[in-house]
Every structure is written in C-alpha cells, then in structure tokens.
Amino acid sequence: NALLDIARAEAGSERGGFEAVDLAALSRDLADLYRPAAEDKQLTFQYRCAPGLQMRANRHLLAQALANLLDNAIKYTPPGGRVRLQVERGATGPLIAVADSGPGIPETDRERVLQRFVRLDATRSTPGNGLGLSLVDAVAKLHGAELALTDNRPGLKVSLAFRAFQEERAQKAAA
C-alpha cells in the first residue's frame, strides 16, 4: 500500500483529491492518536498549532506523511526523550515540523533515506521497510512543499514548508 501511495503521489494522480484542509484539526487528530504511544514509551509528547491555518491538500496523503513522521520519531527516540509536533505560519505559508531527541540521521545520509527501501545500519534491528520517508518526500513534492531534514541537537527535525498560495486558495474555497 505504501508503494502504491508513493507511486500515486509521484505521478500527481492524487491532485484530484485536493480539498481545503484545516491543519489544526488534522494535526490535533494525529497528536491525539500518537500521544498515547509516546507516553507508553515514556516519551514527552509536545503539540503546538497556530490557529486558523488551512491549505489545499490531499488530506489522506498529508495525514499519512505526518503519521509516518510521528511513528518514526516515537520508534527511534529512546525512553525519557521528547517528540514534538508543531504547526505554524512559516515564511512562505504553513510549516509543519516533527522533531525528536533520538539518534537523528547523519547529514551525509539525509538525501539517501528519502529513497525507497533505504534503512540505515543502526535501524536495521527495528521493524520497518524503508518506505516511510520516501512517502513523506513524494507527498511533499505533490504539494509543492520543501522538505528539510535537520539536526535537532539531539535528534532529528523534519519540516514541511508549504507555499502561501495553497493556504490562500484553501481559505477562498472554505469561504
């Protein structure tokens, strides 16, 4: 299913599924879904969202991409660590970031982990198939977003920066 989602996103065939998406509602639902898993692992889960953010998006694919990021953050962060989901108004439009205090990804591997089936040696003992970040990358491209993997000192921060025109069109469609 993940491969099909990636193929559809890369082909742009999911653009027909674009609609006005309330980022506060979407991110709150995901935070409510993943908070218990984080707490079960003894992680601090932080969630912050600016009010009134909307954009045109494929709700299903955007939710899947964010779920993949949250799942990875929880999976790779050791007990006692932190996971943060943040949705805010960025310089170009909506900005969604998932950050953790896990081992992170070395800068030299950050482009490579966006490819299908790539798993770093340090993560081979954990369940997974190496498709999560590939899907996030495909969804970012479908939505015209800039995907950035950066050092969270410690851990990883993954950001999706969307363009303002998507937010403006969503607001017009909702009106």
mmCIF file of N, CA and C in Angstrom, residues 9 13 22 24 55 62 95 104 119 139 164:
data_model
loop_
_atom_site.group_PDB
_atom_site.id
_atom_site.type_symbol
_atom_site.label_atom_id
_atom_site.label_comp_id
_atom_site.label_asym_id
_atom_site.label_seq_id
_atom_site.Cartn_x
_atom_site.Cartn_y
_atom_site.Cartn_z
ATOM 1 N N ALA A 9 1.367 9.522 -5.594
ATOM 2 C CA ALA A 9 1.823 10.875 -5.256
ATOM 3 C C ALA A 9 2.843 11.362 -6.277
ATOM 4 N N SER A 13 -1.366 11.861 -9.550
ATOM 5 C CA SER A 13 -2.744 11.433 -9.767
ATOM 6 C C SER A 13 -3.636 11.736 -8.569
ATOM 7 N N ASP A 22 -8.151 21.823 7.191
ATOM 8 C CA ASP A 22 -7.912 22.568 8.425
ATOM 9 C C ASP A 22 -6.735 21.888 9.120
ATOM 10 N N ALA A 24 -5.205 22.590 11.842
ATOM 11 C CA ALA A 24 -5.362 22.429 13.286
ATOM 12 C C ALA A 24 -6.119 21.142 13.594
ATOM 13 N N MET A 55 -5.080 24.898 4.177
ATOM 14 C CA MET A 55 -4.413 24.831 2.880
ATOM 15 C C MET A 55 -5.128 23.812 2.011
ATOM 16 N N LEU A 62 -1.502 13.673 3.162
ATOM 17 C CA LEU A 62 -0.844 14.532 4.141
ATOM 18 C C LEU A 62 -0.889 13.877 5.520
ATOM 19 N N LEU A 95 3.812 25.708 7.973
ATOM 20 C CA LEU A 95 5.028 24.954 8.258
ATOM 21 C C LEU A 95 4.670 23.883 9.282
ATOM 22 N N GLY A 104 18.841 10.696 15.529
ATOM 23 C CA GLY A 104 18.950 11.543 14.345
ATOM 24 C C GLY A 104 19.433 10.768 13.134
ATOM 25 N N ARG A 119 17.377 1.828 4.576
ATOM 26 C CA ARG A 119 17.390 1.808 6.034
ATOM 27 C C ARG A 119 18.832 1.924 6.465
ATOM 28 N N VAL A 139 4.888 13.018 -0.985
ATOM 29 C CA VAL A 139 3.758 13.872 -0.591
ATOM 30 C C VAL A 139 4.195 15.340 -0.578
ATOM 31 N N ALA A 164 2.474 29.808 0.387
ATOM 32 C CA ALA A 164 1.326 30.591 0.846
ATOM 33 C C ALA A 164 0.126 30.443 -0.080
#
